Protein backbone atom coordinates (compact mmCIF):
# COMPACT_ATOMS: atom_id res chain seq x y z
CA UNK A 1 0.00 0.00 0.00
CA UNK A 2 1.22 3.47 -0.82
CA UNK A 3 1.79 5.94 2.01
CA UNK A 4 0.32 8.99 0.33
CA UNK A 5 2.28 11.87 1.80
CA UNK A 6 0.86 14.26 -0.77
CA UNK A 7 -2.73 13.58 0.35
CA UNK A 8 -1.96 13.64 4.09
CA UNK A 9 0.05 16.86 3.69
CA UNK A 10 -2.88 18.44 1.85
CA UNK A 11 -5.16 17.60 4.77
CA UNK A 12 -2.65 19.08 7.24
CA UNK A 13 -2.38 22.26 5.14
CA UNK A 14 -6.17 22.66 5.46
CA UNK A 15 -5.82 22.45 9.26
CA UNK A 16 -3.00 24.99 9.15
CA UNK A 17 -5.09 27.30 6.99
CA UNK A 18 -7.84 27.33 9.62
CA UNK A 19 -5.32 28.03 12.39
CA UNK A 20 -3.87 30.91 10.37
CA UNK A 21 -7.37 32.38 9.94
CA UNK A 22 -7.91 32.31 13.71
CA UNK A 23 -4.55 34.00 14.30
CA UNK A 24 -5.36 36.71 11.77
CA UNK A 25 -8.58 37.46 13.65
CA UNK A 26 -6.29 38.25 16.59
CA UNK A 27 -4.14 40.47 14.37
CA UNK A 28 -1.30 37.98 14.25
CA UNK A 29 0.06 37.43 10.75
CA UNK A 30 2.33 34.34 10.84
CA UNK A 31 5.53 34.99 8.94
CA UNK A 32 8.43 32.76 7.88
CA UNK A 33 11.77 34.12 6.67
CA UNK A 34 13.96 31.73 4.68
CA UNK A 35 17.64 32.47 4.17
CA UNK A 36 19.58 31.00 1.28
CA UNK A 37 23.33 31.41 1.18
CA UNK A 38 25.07 30.74 -2.15
CA UNK A 39 23.54 29.25 -5.28
CA UNK A 40 22.11 25.75 -5.04
CA UNK A 41 19.54 24.41 -7.50
CA UNK A 42 18.03 21.88 -5.07
CA UNK A 43 17.68 24.58 -2.38
CA UNK A 44 15.95 26.85 -4.87
CA UNK A 45 13.41 24.12 -5.61
CA UNK A 46 12.85 23.41 -1.89
CA UNK A 47 12.38 27.10 -1.18
CA UNK A 48 10.00 27.54 -4.09
CA UNK A 49 7.88 24.70 -2.65
CA UNK A 50 8.04 26.19 0.85
CA UNK A 51 7.00 29.58 -0.51
CA UNK A 52 4.00 28.24 -2.41
CA UNK A 53 2.88 26.16 0.60
CA UNK A 54 3.08 29.25 2.83
CA UNK A 55 1.09 31.30 0.31
CA UNK A 56 -1.56 28.60 0.06
CA UNK A 57 -2.22 28.60 3.82
CA UNK A 58 -1.85 32.36 4.34
CA UNK A 59 1.57 32.41 6.02
CA UNK A 60 3.70 35.39 4.96
CA UNK A 61 6.95 34.26 3.34
CA UNK A 62 10.09 36.27 2.79
CA UNK A 63 13.17 34.92 1.11
CA UNK A 64 16.60 36.45 1.70
CA UNK A 65 19.49 35.56 -0.55
CA UNK A 66 23.16 36.09 0.28
CA UNK A 67 25.77 35.29 -2.30
CA UNK A 68 28.70 33.08 -1.45
CA UNK A 69 31.04 36.06 -0.95
CA UNK A 70 28.90 37.70 1.72
CA UNK A 71 30.80 38.41 4.95
CA UNK A 72 29.82 36.14 7.82
CA UNK A 73 29.15 39.21 10.00
CA UNK A 74 26.46 40.42 7.63
CA UNK A 75 24.61 37.12 7.85
CA UNK A 76 24.99 37.05 11.64
CA UNK A 77 23.58 40.55 12.04
CA UNK A 78 20.67 39.69 9.73
CA UNK A 79 19.75 36.65 11.84
CA UNK A 80 20.00 38.77 15.00
CA UNK A 81 17.75 41.42 13.50
CA UNK A 82 15.18 38.77 12.51
CA UNK A 83 15.35 37.29 16.02
CA UNK A 84 14.20 40.59 17.48
CA UNK A 85 11.63 41.40 14.78
CA UNK A 86 8.24 40.84 16.45
CA UNK A 87 6.55 40.37 13.07
CA UNK A 88 8.72 37.33 12.23
CA UNK A 89 7.70 33.97 13.75
CA UNK A 90 9.94 31.51 11.93
CA UNK A 91 13.49 31.71 10.58
CA UNK A 92 15.14 28.98 8.54
CA UNK A 93 18.53 28.75 6.92
CA UNK A 94 18.30 26.46 3.92
CA UNK A 95 20.88 23.70 3.96
CA UNK A 96 23.38 22.96 2.45
CA UNK A 97 25.53 26.08 2.79
CA UNK A 98 28.71 26.75 0.81
CA UNK A 99 31.56 24.80 2.46
CA UNK A 100 33.38 27.90 3.70
CA UNK A 101 30.56 28.63 6.17
CA UNK A 102 29.96 26.81 9.44
CA UNK A 103 26.27 25.94 9.10
CA UNK A 104 25.94 24.95 12.76
CA UNK A 105 27.08 28.40 13.79
CA UNK A 106 24.24 30.01 11.80
CA UNK A 107 21.64 27.42 12.84
CA UNK A 108 22.53 28.05 16.46
CA UNK A 109 22.12 31.82 16.16
CA UNK A 110 18.41 31.46 15.37
CA UNK A 111 16.47 32.05 18.57
CA UNK A 112 14.95 28.93 20.07
CA UNK A 113 11.42 30.38 19.74
CA UNK A 114 11.76 31.02 15.97
CA UNK A 115 13.82 27.95 15.11
CA UNK A 116 11.08 26.21 13.11
CA UNK A 117 13.65 23.77 11.66
CA UNK A 118 14.60 22.58 15.15
CA UNK A 119 18.32 22.84 14.39
CA UNK A 120 19.62 25.11 17.19
CA UNK A 121 21.46 23.63 20.17
CA UNK A 122 18.64 24.30 22.62
CA UNK A 123 16.04 22.55 20.46
CA UNK A 124 18.29 19.59 19.63
CA UNK A 125 19.02 19.26 23.34
CA UNK A 126 15.30 19.37 24.13
CA UNK A 127 14.72 16.60 21.60
CA UNK A 128 17.48 14.57 23.26
CA UNK A 129 15.81 15.03 26.66
CA UNK A 130 12.24 14.34 25.40
CA UNK A 131 11.19 17.91 26.18
CA UNK A 132 8.84 20.10 24.12
CA UNK A 133 10.56 22.25 21.50
CA UNK A 134 10.74 22.61 17.73
CA UNK A 135 11.77 19.36 16.08
CA UNK A 136 13.26 18.86 12.58
CA UNK A 137 10.49 18.79 9.98
CA UNK A 138 11.50 15.73 7.95
CA UNK A 139 11.75 13.56 11.06
CA UNK A 140 8.36 14.85 12.24
CA UNK A 141 6.89 14.20 8.80
CA UNK A 142 8.04 10.56 8.77
CA UNK A 143 6.51 9.79 12.19
CA UNK A 144 3.30 11.69 11.40
CA UNK A 145 2.80 9.82 8.12
CA UNK A 146 3.24 6.43 9.81
CA UNK A 147 0.75 7.46 12.50
CA UNK A 148 -1.80 8.66 9.95
CA UNK A 149 -1.81 5.10 8.58
CA UNK A 150 -1.93 3.57 12.10
CA UNK A 151 1.33 1.74 11.48
CA UNK A 152 2.60 0.36 14.81
CA UNK A 153 6.04 1.65 15.84
CA UNK A 154 6.43 0.47 19.44
CA UNK A 155 8.77 -2.52 19.72
CA UNK A 156 9.55 -2.55 15.99
CA UNK A 157 13.06 -2.67 14.61
CA UNK A 158 13.58 0.59 12.72
CA UNK A 159 16.64 0.75 10.50
CA UNK A 160 17.67 4.23 9.33
CA UNK A 161 20.12 4.66 6.47
CA UNK A 162 22.02 7.90 7.04
CA UNK A 163 23.24 9.72 10.15
CA UNK A 164 22.80 13.37 9.19
CA UNK A 165 21.99 16.02 11.77
CA UNK A 166 18.99 17.07 9.67
CA UNK A 167 17.33 13.67 9.19
CA UNK A 168 19.01 10.50 10.49
CA UNK A 169 19.94 11.54 14.03
CA UNK A 170 16.72 13.40 14.97
CA UNK A 171 14.62 10.66 13.40
CA UNK A 172 16.40 8.03 15.51
CA UNK A 173 15.53 10.02 18.64
CA UNK A 174 11.87 10.39 17.63
CA UNK A 175 11.60 6.66 16.93
CA UNK A 176 13.14 5.95 20.34
CA UNK A 177 10.48 8.17 21.91
CA UNK A 178 7.94 5.94 20.18
CA UNK A 179 9.57 2.87 21.80
CA UNK A 180 11.09 1.47 18.63
CA UNK A 181 14.43 -0.32 18.56
CA UNK A 182 16.66 1.77 16.33
CA UNK A 183 19.67 0.96 14.18
CA UNK A 184 21.48 3.66 12.20
CA UNK A 185 23.47 2.51 9.20
CA UNK A 186 26.23 4.71 7.78
CA UNK A 187 29.17 4.49 5.42
CA UNK A 188 31.39 2.61 7.89
CA UNK A 189 28.74 0.11 9.05
CA UNK A 190 29.85 -3.50 8.66
CA UNK A 191 27.39 -5.99 7.20
CA UNK A 192 24.83 -3.42 6.12
CA UNK A 193 22.84 -5.97 4.09
CA UNK A 194 22.20 -8.14 7.14
CA UNK A 195 20.89 -5.18 9.16
CA UNK A 196 18.70 -3.86 6.35
CA UNK A 197 17.10 -7.30 5.99
CA UNK A 198 16.09 -7.18 9.68
CA UNK A 199 14.16 -3.91 9.40
CA UNK A 200 10.44 -3.89 10.19
CA UNK A 201 10.54 -0.21 9.20
CA UNK A 202 13.30 0.88 6.82
CA UNK A 203 13.99 4.59 6.35
CA UNK A 204 16.45 5.66 3.69
CA UNK A 205 17.99 9.13 3.81
CA UNK A 206 21.27 8.78 1.97
CA UNK A 207 20.64 10.39 -1.42
CA UNK A 208 21.64 7.53 -3.73
CA UNK A 209 19.18 6.89 -6.55
CA UNK A 210 17.24 3.61 -6.40
CA UNK A 211 19.85 1.60 -4.50
CA UNK A 212 17.32 -0.21 -2.29
CA UNK A 213 16.03 -3.28 -4.16
CA UNK A 214 13.34 -5.84 -3.27
CA UNK A 215 15.91 -8.58 -2.60
CA UNK A 216 17.42 -6.44 0.20
CA UNK A 217 14.32 -6.00 2.39
CA UNK A 218 12.35 -8.18 4.80
CA UNK A 219 9.03 -9.31 3.33
CA UNK A 220 6.21 -6.91 4.28
CA UNK A 221 8.56 -4.29 5.73
CA UNK A 222 7.41 -0.66 5.85
CA UNK A 223 9.58 1.41 3.51
CA UNK A 224 10.05 5.16 3.99
CA UNK A 225 12.07 6.92 1.30
CA UNK A 226 13.48 10.33 2.26
CA UNK A 227 15.85 10.49 -0.72
CA UNK A 228 15.39 13.06 -3.47
CA UNK A 229 17.68 12.29 -6.40
CA UNK A 230 17.83 13.16 -10.06
CA UNK A 231 18.14 10.26 -12.47
CA UNK A 232 17.76 10.79 -16.21
CA UNK A 233 16.16 14.18 -15.52
CA UNK A 234 13.53 12.56 -13.29
CA UNK A 235 13.17 12.83 -9.51
CA UNK A 236 13.59 9.41 -7.86
CA UNK A 237 14.13 8.23 -4.30
CA UNK A 238 16.77 6.01 -2.69
CA UNK A 239 14.37 3.11 -3.17
CA UNK A 240 13.66 1.36 -6.46
CA UNK A 241 9.92 1.93 -5.98
CA UNK A 242 8.54 -0.34 -8.74
CA UNK A 243 10.78 -3.21 -7.66
CA UNK A 244 10.25 -2.88 -3.88
CA UNK A 245 6.50 -2.11 -3.93
CA UNK A 246 5.34 -5.77 -4.10
CA UNK A 247 7.67 -6.97 -1.36
CA UNK A 248 6.73 -4.22 1.14
CA UNK A 249 3.52 -3.74 3.16
CA UNK A 250 3.64 0.09 2.97
CA UNK A 251 5.89 2.32 0.91
CA UNK A 252 6.29 6.06 0.33
CA UNK A 253 6.61 7.26 -3.26
CA UNK A 254 9.10 9.90 -4.46
CA UNK A 255 7.94 12.51 -5.24
CA UNK A 256 4.70 12.97 -3.25
CA UNK A 257 5.84 11.07 -0.17
CA UNK A 258 7.95 12.57 2.59
CA UNK A 259 8.70 15.83 0.70
CA UNK A 260 5.23 17.37 1.13
CA UNK A 261 5.05 16.01 4.70
CA UNK A 262 8.27 17.89 5.56
CA UNK A 263 6.77 21.14 4.32
CA UNK A 264 3.47 20.52 6.14
CA UNK A 265 5.41 20.06 9.40
CA UNK A 266 7.26 23.33 8.74
CA UNK A 267 3.93 25.15 8.34
CA UNK A 268 2.68 23.62 11.60
CA UNK A 269 5.86 24.76 13.38
CA UNK A 270 5.43 28.33 12.07
CA UNK A 271 1.81 28.43 13.27
CA UNK A 272 2.84 27.04 16.66
CA UNK A 273 5.49 29.74 16.91
CA UNK A 274 2.96 32.46 16.04
CA UNK A 275 0.39 30.99 18.47
CA UNK A 276 2.90 31.10 21.33
CA UNK A 277 2.84 34.89 20.94
CA UNK A 278 -0.77 35.14 22.15
N1 LIG B 1 17.80 21.03 3.39
C1 LIG B 1 17.21 19.83 3.19
N2 LIG B 1 16.19 19.68 4.07
C2 LIG B 1 16.14 20.80 4.81
C3 LIG B 1 15.30 21.25 5.88
O1 LIG B 1 14.38 20.57 6.33
N3 LIG B 1 15.57 22.48 6.36
C4 LIG B 1 16.57 23.25 5.91
N4 LIG B 1 16.76 24.44 6.47
N5 LIG B 1 17.38 22.86 4.94
C5 LIG B 1 17.14 21.64 4.39
PDB file of C-alpha atoms in Angstrom, residues 77-242:
ATOM      1  CA  UNK A  77      23.581  40.546  12.036  1.00  0.00           C
ATOM      2  CA  UNK A  78      20.671  39.688   9.726  1.00  0.00           C
ATOM      3  CA  UNK A  79      19.755  36.649  11.843  1.00  0.00           C
ATOM      4  CA  UNK A  80      19.995  38.768  14.998  1.00  0.00           C
ATOM      5  CA  UNK A  81      17.745  41.423  13.495  1.00  0.00           C
ATOM      6  CA  UNK A  82      15.176  38.769  12.505  1.00  0.00           C
ATOM      7  CA  UNK A  83      15.347  37.289  16.016  1.00  0.00           C
ATOM      8  CA  UNK A  84      14.198  40.592  17.482  1.00  0.00           C
ATOM      9  CA  UNK A  85      11.626  41.402  14.781  1.00  0.00           C
ATOM     10  CA  UNK A  86       8.237  40.838  16.445  1.00  0.00           C
ATOM     11  CA  UNK A  87       6.547  40.372  13.066  1.00  0.00           C
ATOM     12  CA  UNK A  88       8.722  37.330  12.225  1.00  0.00           C
ATOM     13  CA  UNK A  89       7.701  33.970  13.746  1.00  0.00           C
ATOM     14  CA  UNK A  90       9.936  31.512  11.933  1.00  0.00           C
ATOM     15  CA  UNK A  91      13.491  31.707  10.576  1.00  0.00           C
ATOM     16  CA  UNK A  92      15.139  28.978   8.536  1.00  0.00           C
ATOM     17  CA  UNK A  93      18.533  28.747   6.916  1.00  0.00           C
ATOM     18  CA  UNK A  94      18.296  26.459   3.922  1.00  0.00           C
ATOM     19  CA  UNK A  95      20.878  23.695   3.956  1.00  0.00           C
ATOM     20  CA  UNK A  96      23.381  22.956   2.448  1.00  0.00           C
ATOM     21  CA  UNK A  97      25.525  26.081   2.792  1.00  0.00           C
ATOM     22  CA  UNK A  98      28.709  26.746   0.810  1.00  0.00           C
ATOM     23  CA  UNK A  99      31.556  24.805   2.464  1.00  0.00           C
ATOM     24  CA  UNK A 100      33.380  27.896   3.699  1.00  0.00           C
ATOM     25  CA  UNK A 101      30.558  28.635   6.170  1.00  0.00           C
ATOM     26  CA  UNK A 102      29.957  26.808   9.440  1.00  0.00           C
ATOM     27  CA  UNK A 103      26.269  25.944   9.102  1.00  0.00           C
ATOM     28  CA  UNK A 104      25.937  24.952  12.765  1.00  0.00           C
ATOM     29  CA  UNK A 105      27.083  28.402  13.795  1.00  0.00           C
ATOM     30  CA  UNK A 106      24.244  30.008  11.796  1.00  0.00           C
ATOM     31  CA  UNK A 107      21.640  27.420  12.836  1.00  0.00           C
ATOM     32  CA  UNK A 108      22.533  28.051  16.458  1.00  0.00           C
ATOM     33  CA  UNK A 109      22.116  31.817  16.156  1.00  0.00           C
ATOM     34  CA  UNK A 110      18.411  31.456  15.367  1.00  0.00           C
ATOM     35  CA  UNK A 111      16.466  32.047  18.566  1.00  0.00           C
ATOM     36  CA  UNK A 112      14.954  28.930  20.071  1.00  0.00           C
ATOM     37  CA  UNK A 113      11.417  30.378  19.740  1.00  0.00           C
ATOM     38  CA  UNK A 114      11.764  31.018  15.970  1.00  0.00           C
ATOM     39  CA  UNK A 115      13.822  27.947  15.113  1.00  0.00           C
ATOM     40  CA  UNK A 116      11.083  26.214  13.105  1.00  0.00           C
ATOM     41  CA  UNK A 117      13.652  23.768  11.655  1.00  0.00           C
ATOM     42  CA  UNK A 118      14.600  22.584  15.152  1.00  0.00           C
ATOM     43  CA  UNK A 119      18.321  22.837  14.395  1.00  0.00           C
ATOM     44  CA  UNK A 120      19.621  25.112  17.191  1.00  0.00           C
ATOM     45  CA  UNK A 121      21.460  23.630  20.172  1.00  0.00           C
ATOM     46  CA  UNK A 122      18.638  24.301  22.623  1.00  0.00           C
ATOM     47  CA  UNK A 123      16.040  22.555  20.456  1.00  0.00           C
ATOM     48  CA  UNK A 124      18.290  19.594  19.633  1.00  0.00           C
ATOM     49  CA  UNK A 125      19.022  19.264  23.343  1.00  0.00           C
ATOM     50  CA  UNK A 126      15.304  19.366  24.135  1.00  0.00           C
ATOM     51  CA  UNK A 127      14.723  16.597  21.599  1.00  0.00           C
ATOM     52  CA  UNK A 128      17.484  14.572  23.264  1.00  0.00           C
ATOM     53  CA  UNK A 129      15.810  15.027  26.656  1.00  0.00           C
ATOM     54  CA  UNK A 130      12.243  14.343  25.399  1.00  0.00           C
ATOM     55  CA  UNK A 131      11.192  17.912  26.176  1.00  0.00           C
ATOM     56  CA  UNK A 132       8.839  20.097  24.118  1.00  0.00           C
ATOM     57  CA  UNK A 133      10.557  22.252  21.501  1.00  0.00           C
ATOM     58  CA  UNK A 134      10.743  22.607  17.728  1.00  0.00           C
ATOM     59  CA  UNK A 135      11.773  19.359  16.075  1.00  0.00           C
ATOM     60  CA  UNK A 136      13.259  18.862  12.583  1.00  0.00           C
ATOM     61  CA  UNK A 137      10.486  18.789   9.983  1.00  0.00           C
ATOM     62  CA  UNK A 138      11.497  15.731   7.950  1.00  0.00           C
ATOM     63  CA  UNK A 139      11.748  13.559  11.057  1.00  0.00           C
ATOM     64  CA  UNK A 140       8.363  14.854  12.240  1.00  0.00           C
ATOM     65  CA  UNK A 141       6.892  14.200   8.798  1.00  0.00           C
ATOM     66  CA  UNK A 142       8.042  10.563   8.773  1.00  0.00           C
ATOM     67  CA  UNK A 143       6.513   9.794  12.186  1.00  0.00           C
ATOM     68  CA  UNK A 144       3.298  11.687  11.400  1.00  0.00           C
ATOM     69  CA  UNK A 145       2.805   9.817   8.115  1.00  0.00           C
ATOM     70  CA  UNK A 146       3.238   6.426   9.810  1.00  0.00           C
ATOM     71  CA  UNK A 147       0.746   7.455  12.503  1.00  0.00           C
ATOM     72  CA  UNK A 148      -1.802   8.657   9.947  1.00  0.00           C
ATOM     73  CA  UNK A 149      -1.814   5.097   8.577  1.00  0.00           C
ATOM     74  CA  UNK A 150      -1.932   3.569  12.097  1.00  0.00           C
ATOM     75  CA  UNK A 151       1.330   1.745  11.482  1.00  0.00           C
ATOM     76  CA  UNK A 152       2.601   0.362  14.815  1.00  0.00           C
ATOM     77  CA  UNK A 153       6.038   1.648  15.841  1.00  0.00           C
ATOM     78  CA  UNK A 154       6.433   0.469  19.441  1.00  0.00           C
ATOM     79  CA  UNK A 155       8.775  -2.518  19.723  1.00  0.00           C
ATOM     80  CA  UNK A 156       9.546  -2.551  15.990  1.00  0.00           C
ATOM     81  CA  UNK A 157      13.058  -2.672  14.612  1.00  0.00           C
ATOM     82  CA  UNK A 158      13.579   0.586  12.724  1.00  0.00           C
ATOM     83  CA  UNK A 159      16.644   0.752  10.502  1.00  0.00           C
ATOM     84  CA  UNK A 160      17.665   4.235   9.330  1.00  0.00           C
ATOM     85  CA  UNK A 161      20.122   4.657   6.473  1.00  0.00           C
ATOM     86  CA  UNK A 162      22.017   7.904   7.041  1.00  0.00           C
ATOM     87  CA  UNK A 163      23.239   9.715  10.149  1.00  0.00           C
ATOM     88  CA  UNK A 164      22.797  13.374   9.186  1.00  0.00           C
ATOM     89  CA  UNK A 165      21.990  16.022  11.772  1.00  0.00           C
ATOM     90  CA  UNK A 166      18.987  17.074   9.666  1.00  0.00           C
ATOM     91  CA  UNK A 167      17.329  13.673   9.189  1.00  0.00           C
ATOM     92  CA  UNK A 168      19.010  10.500  10.494  1.00  0.00           C
ATOM     93  CA  UNK A 169      19.936  11.544  14.030  1.00  0.00           C
ATOM     94  CA  UNK A 170      16.721  13.400  14.968  1.00  0.00           C
ATOM     95  CA  UNK A 171      14.616  10.664  13.401  1.00  0.00           C
ATOM     96  CA  UNK A 172      16.398   8.029  15.507  1.00  0.00           C
ATOM     97  CA  UNK A 173      15.530  10.019  18.643  1.00  0.00           C
ATOM     98  CA  UNK A 174      11.870  10.390  17.628  1.00  0.00           C
ATOM     99  CA  UNK A 175      11.598   6.661  16.930  1.00  0.00           C
ATOM    100  CA  UNK A 176      13.138   5.947  20.343  1.00  0.00           C
ATOM    101  CA  UNK A 177      10.476   8.169  21.913  1.00  0.00           C
ATOM    102  CA  UNK A 178       7.936   5.937  20.182  1.00  0.00           C
ATOM    103  CA  UNK A 179       9.565   2.874  21.804  1.00  0.00           C
ATOM    104  CA  UNK A 180      11.093   1.473  18.629  1.00  0.00           C
ATOM    105  CA  UNK A 181      14.431  -0.321  18.564  1.00  0.00           C
ATOM    106  CA  UNK A 182      16.657   1.771  16.327  1.00  0.00           C
ATOM    107  CA  UNK A 183      19.670   0.958  14.178  1.00  0.00           C
ATOM    108  CA  UNK A 184      21.478   3.658  12.196  1.00  0.00           C
ATOM    109  CA  UNK A 185      23.473   2.510   9.199  1.00  0.00           C
ATOM    110  CA  UNK A 186      26.230   4.707   7.778  1.00  0.00           C
ATOM    111  CA  UNK A 187      29.172   4.492   5.416  1.00  0.00           C
ATOM    112  CA  UNK A 188      31.391   2.611   7.889  1.00  0.00           C
ATOM    113  CA  UNK A 189      28.745   0.108   9.052  1.00  0.00           C
ATOM    114  CA  UNK A 190      29.855  -3.504   8.659  1.00  0.00           C
ATOM    115  CA  UNK A 191      27.386  -5.991   7.204  1.00  0.00           C
ATOM    116  CA  UNK A 192      24.825  -3.417   6.116  1.00  0.00           C
ATOM    117  CA  UNK A 193      22.842  -5.974   4.094  1.00  0.00           C
ATOM    118  CA  UNK A 194      22.204  -8.140   7.144  1.00  0.00           C
ATOM    119  CA  UNK A 195      20.887  -5.183   9.165  1.00  0.00           C
ATOM    120  CA  UNK A 196      18.702  -3.857   6.345  1.00  0.00           C
ATOM    121  CA  UNK A 197      17.103  -7.297   5.994  1.00  0.00           C
ATOM    122  CA  UNK A 198      16.087  -7.177   9.684  1.00  0.00           C
ATOM    123  CA  UNK A 199      14.160  -3.906   9.397  1.00  0.00           C
ATOM    124  CA  UNK A 200      10.442  -3.886  10.186  1.00  0.00           C
ATOM    125  CA  UNK A 201      10.538  -0.215   9.204  1.00  0.00           C
ATOM    126  CA  UNK A 202      13.304   0.878   6.821  1.00  0.00           C
ATOM    127  CA  UNK A 203      13.990   4.593   6.348  1.00  0.00           C
ATOM    128  CA  UNK A 204      16.449   5.655   3.691  1.00  0.00           C
ATOM    129  CA  UNK A 205      17.986   9.130   3.806  1.00  0.00           C
ATOM    130  CA  UNK A 206      21.271   8.778   1.966  1.00  0.00           C
ATOM    131  CA  UNK A 207      20.636  10.387  -1.418  1.00  0.00           C
ATOM    132  CA  UNK A 208      21.642   7.528  -3.729  1.00  0.00           C
ATOM    133  CA  UNK A 209      19.176   6.890  -6.547  1.00  0.00           C
ATOM    134  CA  UNK A 210      17.243   3.615  -6.401  1.00  0.00           C
ATOM    135  CA  UNK A 211      19.849   1.599  -4.502  1.00  0.00           C
ATOM    136  CA  UNK A 212      17.321  -0.210  -2.285  1.00  0.00           C
ATOM    137  CA  UNK A 213      16.029  -3.275  -4.156  1.00  0.00           C
ATOM    138  CA  UNK A 214      13.341  -5.841  -3.268  1.00  0.00           C
ATOM    139  CA  UNK A 215      15.911  -8.581  -2.598  1.00  0.00           C
ATOM    140  CA  UNK A 216      17.419  -6.443   0.202  1.00  0.00           C
ATOM    141  CA  UNK A 217      14.316  -6.001   2.385  1.00  0.00           C
ATOM    142  CA  UNK A 218      12.355  -8.179   4.802  1.00  0.00           C
ATOM    143  CA  UNK A 219       9.030  -9.308   3.333  1.00  0.00           C
ATOM    144  CA  UNK A 220       6.206  -6.908   4.279  1.00  0.00           C
ATOM    145  CA  UNK A 221       8.557  -4.290   5.727  1.00  0.00           C
ATOM    146  CA  UNK A 222       7.408  -0.661   5.849  1.00  0.00           C
ATOM    147  CA  UNK A 223       9.578   1.412   3.512  1.00  0.00           C
ATOM    148  CA  UNK A 224      10.052   5.158   3.987  1.00  0.00           C
ATOM    149  CA  UNK A 225      12.065   6.923   1.305  1.00  0.00           C
ATOM    150  CA  UNK A 226      13.482  10.326   2.257  1.00  0.00           C
ATOM    151  CA  UNK A 227      15.847  10.494  -0.719  1.00  0.00           C
ATOM    152  CA  UNK A 228      15.395  13.065  -3.469  1.00  0.00           C
ATOM    153  CA  UNK A 229      17.683  12.294  -6.400  1.00  0.00           C
ATOM    154  CA  UNK A 230      17.832  13.163 -10.057  1.00  0.00           C
ATOM    155  CA  UNK A 231      18.135  10.257 -12.470  1.00  0.00           C
ATOM    156  CA  UNK A 232      17.765  10.785 -16.214  1.00  0.00           C
ATOM    157  CA  UNK A 233      16.164  14.183 -15.521  1.00  0.00           C
ATOM    158  CA  UNK A 234      13.531  12.564 -13.289  1.00  0.00           C
ATOM    159  CA  UNK A 235      13.170  12.825  -9.508  1.00  0.00           C
ATOM    160  CA  UNK A 236      13.589   9.408  -7.861  1.00  0.00           C
ATOM    161  CA  UNK A 237      14.130   8.226  -4.298  1.00  0.00           C
ATOM    162  CA  UNK A 238      16.771   6.013  -2.690  1.00  0.00           C
ATOM    163  CA  UNK A 239      14.374   3.107  -3.173  1.00  0.00           C
ATOM    164  CA  UNK A 240      13.655   1.364  -6.464  1.00  0.00           C
ATOM    165  CA  UNK A 241       9.923   1.930  -5.983  1.00  0.00           C
ATOM    166  CA  UNK A 242       8.539  -0.335  -8.737  1.00  0.00           C
TER     167      UNK A 242
END
